[in-house]
Coordinates of C-alpha atoms in Angstrom, one line a residue:
M60 CA -5.5 53.9 -43.4
E61 CA -5.8 51.3 -40.7
V62 CA -6.7 48.6 -43.2
H63 CA -3.7 49.6 -45.3
H64 CA -1.3 49.2 -42.4
R65 CA -2.8 45.8 -41.5
H66 CA -2.2 44.5 -45.1
H67 CA 1.3 46.0 -45.0
D68 CA 2.1 44.1 -41.8
R69 CA 0.8 40.9 -43.3
D70 CA 3.1 41.4 -46.4
L71 CA 6.0 41.8 -44.0
V72 CA 5.3 38.7 -42.0
R73 CA 4.4 36.4 -44.9
P74 CA 8.0 36.0 -46.3
V75 CA 9.2 35.0 -42.9
R76 CA 6.3 32.6 -42.3
D77 CA 6.6 31.0 -45.7
H78 CA 10.4 30.7 -45.7
P79 CA 11.4 27.2 -47.1
D80 CA 13.8 26.4 -44.2
L81 CA 11.1 27.2 -41.6
C82 CA 8.5 25.1 -43.5
S83 CA 10.9 22.1 -43.6
R84 CA 11.6 22.3 -39.9
R85 CA 7.9 22.4 -39.2
A86 CA 7.3 19.3 -41.3
R87 CA 10.2 17.4 -39.8
A88 CA 8.9 18.3 -36.3
R89 CA 5.5 16.9 -37.2
R90 CA 7.0 13.8 -38.6
D91 CA 9.2 13.2 -35.5
L92 CA 6.2 13.7 -33.2
G93 CA 4.0 11.3 -35.2
C94 CA 1.3 13.9 -36.1
D95 CA -0.8 12.4 -38.8
E96 CA -3.3 15.2 -39.3
L97 CA -3.1 18.9 -38.6
V98 CA -5.7 21.6 -39.2
G99 CA -4.4 23.8 -41.9
D100 CA -4.6 27.2 -40.3
Q101 CA -2.2 30.0 -41.1
H102 CA 0.3 28.9 -38.4
H103 CA 0.6 25.3 -39.7
R104 CA 0.2 25.7 -43.4
V105 CA 2.9 24.9 -45.8
A106 CA 3.2 27.6 -48.5
P107 CA 2.3 26.3 -52.0
R108 CA 5.2 28.2 -53.5
S109 CA 7.9 26.9 -51.2
G110 CA 10.1 24.7 -53.4
D111 CA 11.7 23.0 -50.4
R112 CA 8.5 21.6 -48.9
P113 CA 8.5 18.0 -47.7
D114 CA 7.4 15.1 -49.8
R115 CA 4.2 13.2 -49.5
L116 CA 2.3 16.2 -48.1
H117 CA -0.6 17.6 -49.9
L118 CA -3.2 20.2 -49.2
R119 CA -6.8 18.9 -49.2
D120 CA -9.9 20.7 -47.8
G121 CA -7.8 22.9 -45.6
R122 CA -5.9 20.1 -44.0
I123 CA -2.4 18.6 -44.2
R124 CA -2.4 14.9 -44.1
D125 CA 0.8 12.8 -43.8
Q126 CA 0.9 10.0 -46.3
G127 CA 3.7 8.3 -44.3
R128 CA 1.6 7.5 -41.3
P129 CA 2.7 3.9 -40.8
R130 CA 6.3 5.1 -40.8
A131 CA 5.6 7.8 -38.2
D132 CA 3.7 5.4 -36.0
A133 CA 6.5 2.9 -36.1
H134 CA 9.0 5.6 -35.2
V135 CA 6.9 6.7 -32.2
A136 CA 6.5 3.1 -31.1
A137 CA 10.2 2.5 -31.3
R138 CA 11.0 5.6 -29.3
R139 CA 8.5 4.5 -26.6
A140 CA 9.8 0.9 -26.5
Q141 CA 13.4 2.1 -25.8
P142 CA 14.3 1.4 -22.2
G143 CA 15.2 4.4 -20.0
P144 CA 18.6 5.0 -18.5
H145 CA 17.5 3.4 -15.1
A146 CA 15.5 0.5 -16.5
G147 CA 18.0 -2.1 -15.2
V148 CA 18.0 -0.7 -11.7
R149 CA 14.3 -0.6 -11.5
A150 CA 14.0 -4.2 -12.7
A151 CA 16.6 -5.3 -10.1
V152 CA 14.9 -3.5 -7.3
G153 CA 11.5 -5.0 -8.3
C154 CA 12.9 -8.5 -8.3
V155 CA 14.4 -8.0 -4.8
L156 CA 11.0 -6.6 -3.5
I157 CA 9.1 -9.6 -5.0
L158 CA 11.5 -12.1 -3.4
F159 CA 11.3 -10.3 -0.1
G160 CA 7.6 -10.2 -0.2
L161 CA 7.2 -13.8 -1.1
V162 CA 9.5 -15.0 1.6
S163 CA 7.8 -12.8 4.2
V164 CA 4.3 -14.2 3.3
L165 CA 5.5 -17.9 3.3
V166 CA 7.5 -17.6 6.5
A167 CA 4.6 -16.1 8.4
V168 CA 2.3 -19.0 7.7
P169 CA 3.7 -21.7 10.2
F170 CA 4.3 -19.1 12.9
L171 CA 0.7 -17.9 12.7
L172 CA -0.7 -21.4 12.8
A173 CA 1.4 -22.6 15.8
Q174 CA 1.4 -19.4 17.9
R175 CA -0.3 -19.3 21.2
D176 CA 0.6 -15.8 22.4
V177 CA -2.0 -13.4 21.2
K178 CA 0.3 -10.4 20.8
R179 CA 2.9 -12.4 19.0
L180 CA 0.2 -13.7 16.8
L181 CA -0.6 -10.2 15.7
G182 CA 3.1 -9.5 15.2
Y183 CA 3.5 -12.4 12.8
S184 CA 0.4 -11.1 11.0
S185 CA 2.2 -7.8 10.4
V186 CA 5.1 -9.8 8.8
E187 CA 2.6 -11.3 6.3
H188 CA 1.1 -7.9 5.5
V189 CA 4.5 -6.2 5.0
G190 CA 5.2 -9.0 2.5
V191 CA 2.0 -8.1 0.6
I192 CA 3.1 -4.4 0.5
A193 CA 6.5 -5.4 -0.8
L194 CA 4.9 -7.5 -3.5
G195 CA 2.7 -4.6 -4.6
L196 CA 5.8 -2.4 -4.9
G197 CA 7.8 -5.1 -6.7
F198 CA 5.1 -5.8 -9.3
G199 CA 5.2 -2.1 -10.0
G200 CA 3.0 0.0 -12.3
K201 CA 0.3 2.4 -11.2
L202 CA -2.0 -0.5 -10.1
G203 CA 0.7 -2.2 -7.9
T204 CA 1.8 1.1 -6.3
Y205 CA -1.8 2.1 -5.5
A206 CA -2.5 -1.3 -4.1
A207 CA 0.6 -1.2 -1.8
L208 CA -0.3 2.3 -0.5
L209 CA -3.9 1.3 0.1
H210 CA -2.8 -1.9 1.9
T211 CA -0.4 0.2 4.1
L212 CA -3.2 2.5 5.2
S213 CA -5.9 -0.1 5.8
H214 CA -3.5 -2.5 7.6
G215 CA -2.4 0.3 10.0
V216 CA -6.0 1.2 10.9
A217 CA -7.1 -2.4 11.4
K218 CA -4.0 -3.5 13.4
A219 CA -4.3 -0.6 15.8
L220 CA -7.9 -1.5 16.5
V221 CA -7.0 -5.2 17.0
F222 CA -4.1 -4.4 19.4
C223 CA -6.4 -2.2 21.6
A224 CA -9.0 -4.9 21.7
A225 CA -6.5 -7.7 22.4
G226 CA -4.9 -5.6 25.2
D227 CA -8.3 -5.3 26.9
A228 CA -8.8 -9.0 26.6
V229 CA -5.4 -9.7 28.1
Q230 CA -6.2 -7.4 31.1
R231 CA -9.5 -9.1 31.7
C232 CA -8.2 -12.7 31.5
G233 CA -4.8 -12.2 33.1
S234 CA -3.0 -14.1 30.4
R235 CA -1.7 -13.7 26.9
D236 CA -2.3 -17.3 26.0
V237 CA -4.9 -17.8 23.3
Q238 CA -6.2 -20.9 24.9
A239 CA -6.8 -19.1 28.2
I240 CA -9.0 -16.3 26.6
R241 CA -12.5 -17.5 26.2
G242 CA -16.0 -15.9 25.8
L243 CA -15.0 -12.3 25.1
L244 CA -18.4 -11.6 23.5
A245 CA -20.1 -12.6 26.7
A246 CA -17.6 -11.1 29.2
A247 CA -16.8 -7.9 27.3
P248 CA -19.1 -7.3 24.3
W249 CA -17.4 -4.2 23.0
A250 CA -13.9 -5.6 23.2
G251 CA -15.0 -9.0 21.7
T252 CA -16.9 -7.4 18.8
L253 CA -14.0 -5.1 17.9
L254 CA -11.5 -7.9 18.1
L255 CA -13.6 -10.1 15.9
L256 CA -14.1 -7.4 13.3
G257 CA -10.5 -6.4 13.3
I258 CA -9.3 -10.0 12.8
L259 CA -11.7 -10.5 10.0
A260 CA -10.4 -7.4 8.3
L261 CA -6.8 -8.5 8.8
A262 CA -7.6 -11.9 7.4
G263 CA -8.9 -10.3 4.2
M264 CA -12.6 -10.8 4.6
P265 CA -14.6 -8.9 1.9
P266 CA -15.6 -6.2 1.7
S267 CA -12.8 -4.8 3.8
A268 CA -10.1 -2.5 2.4
I269 CA -7.4 -5.1 3.0
F270 CA -9.4 -7.5 0.8
I271 CA -9.5 -4.9 -2.0
S272 CA -5.8 -4.1 -1.7
E273 CA -4.8 -7.7 -1.8
L274 CA -7.0 -8.3 -4.8
L275 CA -5.3 -5.4 -6.6
V276 CA -1.9 -6.7 -5.7
I277 CA -2.7 -10.1 -7.2
R278 CA -4.2 -8.5 -10.3
S279 CA -1.1 -6.3 -10.9
G280 CA 1.3 -9.3 -10.9
I281 CA -0.8 -12.2 -12.2
L282 CA 0.3 -11.7 -15.8
D283 CA 4.1 -11.3 -15.3
H284 CA 4.5 -13.5 -12.2
P285 CA 1.9 -16.2 -12.1
G286 CA 4.0 -18.6 -10.0
V287 CA 4.6 -15.9 -7.3
V288 CA 0.9 -15.0 -7.3
A289 CA -0.1 -18.7 -6.9
G290 CA 2.2 -19.2 -3.9
V291 CA 0.9 -16.0 -2.3
L292 CA -2.7 -17.1 -2.8
A293 CA -2.1 -20.4 -1.1
A294 CA -0.4 -18.7 1.9
M295 CA -3.3 -16.2 2.2
V296 CA -5.8 -19.0 2.4
A297 CA -3.8 -20.8 5.1
I298 CA -3.4 -17.6 7.1
F299 CA -7.1 -16.7 6.8
A300 CA -8.1 -20.2 8.1
G301 CA -5.6 -20.0 11.0
L302 CA -6.6 -16.5 12.1
I303 CA -10.3 -17.4 12.1
H304 CA -9.7 -20.6 14.0
Q305 CA -7.6 -18.9 16.7
V306 CA -9.9 -15.9 17.2
G307 CA -13.1 -17.9 17.0
R308 CA -12.1 -19.7 20.2
M309 CA -11.3 -16.4 21.9
V310 CA -14.5 -14.6 21.3
Y311 CA -17.1 -17.4 21.5
G312 CA -17.9 -19.8 24.4
E313 CA -18.3 -19.3 28.1
P314 CA -16.2 -16.6 29.8
G315 CA -14.5 -19.1 32.2
A316 CA -13.0 -17.7 35.4
V317 CA -13.4 -14.1 34.4
R318 CA -16.5 -12.3 35.4
R319 CA -18.4 -9.9 33.3
G320 CA -16.7 -6.6 33.3
E321 CA -14.0 -7.7 35.7
A322 CA -10.4 -6.9 35.0
R323 CA -7.4 -8.6 36.7
G324 CA -3.8 -7.9 36.5
V325 CA -1.6 -9.7 34.0
D326 CA 0.3 -12.6 35.3
T327 CA 3.9 -11.5 35.9
G328 CA 5.4 -15.0 36.4
G329 CA 4.8 -15.4 40.2
A330 CA 6.3 -12.1 41.3
R331 CA 4.3 -10.3 43.9
R332 CA 4.5 -6.7 45.1
R333 CA 6.1 -6.0 48.4
P334 CA 3.8 -4.8 51.2
R335 CA 4.0 -1.2 52.1
A336 CA 3.4 0.6 55.4
R337 CA 2.4 4.2 55.8
D338 CA 4.0 6.5 58.3
G339 CA 2.4 9.2 60.4
G340 CA 2.9 11.9 57.8
G341 CA 0.9 9.9 55.2
R342 CA 3.9 8.7 53.2
W343 CA 4.2 5.2 52.0
L344 CA 7.3 3.2 53.1
T345 CA 8.3 0.0 51.4
S346 CA 9.1 -2.7 54.0
P347 CA 12.5 -4.3 53.4
S348 CA 12.7 -7.9 52.2
G349 CA 14.5 -9.4 55.2
S350 CA 14.1 -10.1 58.9
G351 CA 14.1 -6.4 59.9
V352 CA 10.9 -4.4 60.2
C353 CA 10.7 -0.8 59.3
S354 CA 10.0 1.3 62.4
V355 CA 7.4 4.0 61.7
G356 CA 6.8 7.1 63.8
G357 CA 9.9 6.4 66.0
S358 CA 11.9 9.0 67.9
R359 CA 14.4 11.1 65.9

């Protein structure tokens, strides 16, 4: 009885499954999707007795093979080649980012080479790295976007390290002038080592993450924008040489007037703190700048 009901259900489903209109719709869907070969199971089989079945389809060894494969492949390729609704906007934004990145990298070169303030030197280095990030986003694609994100992360870590080491060097030497900072490796080994390693990473010394991200940015745009990549490479070489030259004089040599481990206040341009006097209650009173003198512990 159960077998009889099962065959009865199949007899009821077969006319719906083998309906000519349904078979034609399946064939058209396969042709539009570019399917050239489908396994001929009961869900994808064209009924032999359907008089409305599509042309150039035949049953062989349990498979349905499309004889119009070149036409289907050309149709799929044409659909993929059609630009999306926002293709023009994406292209315009990419051109703006490439222009912004190229200008940022090129403008940062003379300022980095001629700068004597150590903190401004690091600031102009950030301008160059922001330009590299903009170039990666402008080149686009998965590779360019990944390179831009990697460069953002690696630059943030390296720049934080370099700013901390440079601040310690400024506190020790009492000046932000690059020429006044000498012998950090001898005076402050930890600060000098961290400053040297951070500058090498910012300059793109392999195998740092910044070197890898810059290499990926160049690779993502070298085919479509070879002129831009050539200009960026020349600027990177100049920046690398300038940073190594500037920091090399800071970390090597004799410490000069700064003793080992000694820290002095930063030069504030000649301004001095006013002397203070303490009253009987232990409170500090600032003496006025004038001819008068603050009376401490007088009668009330």
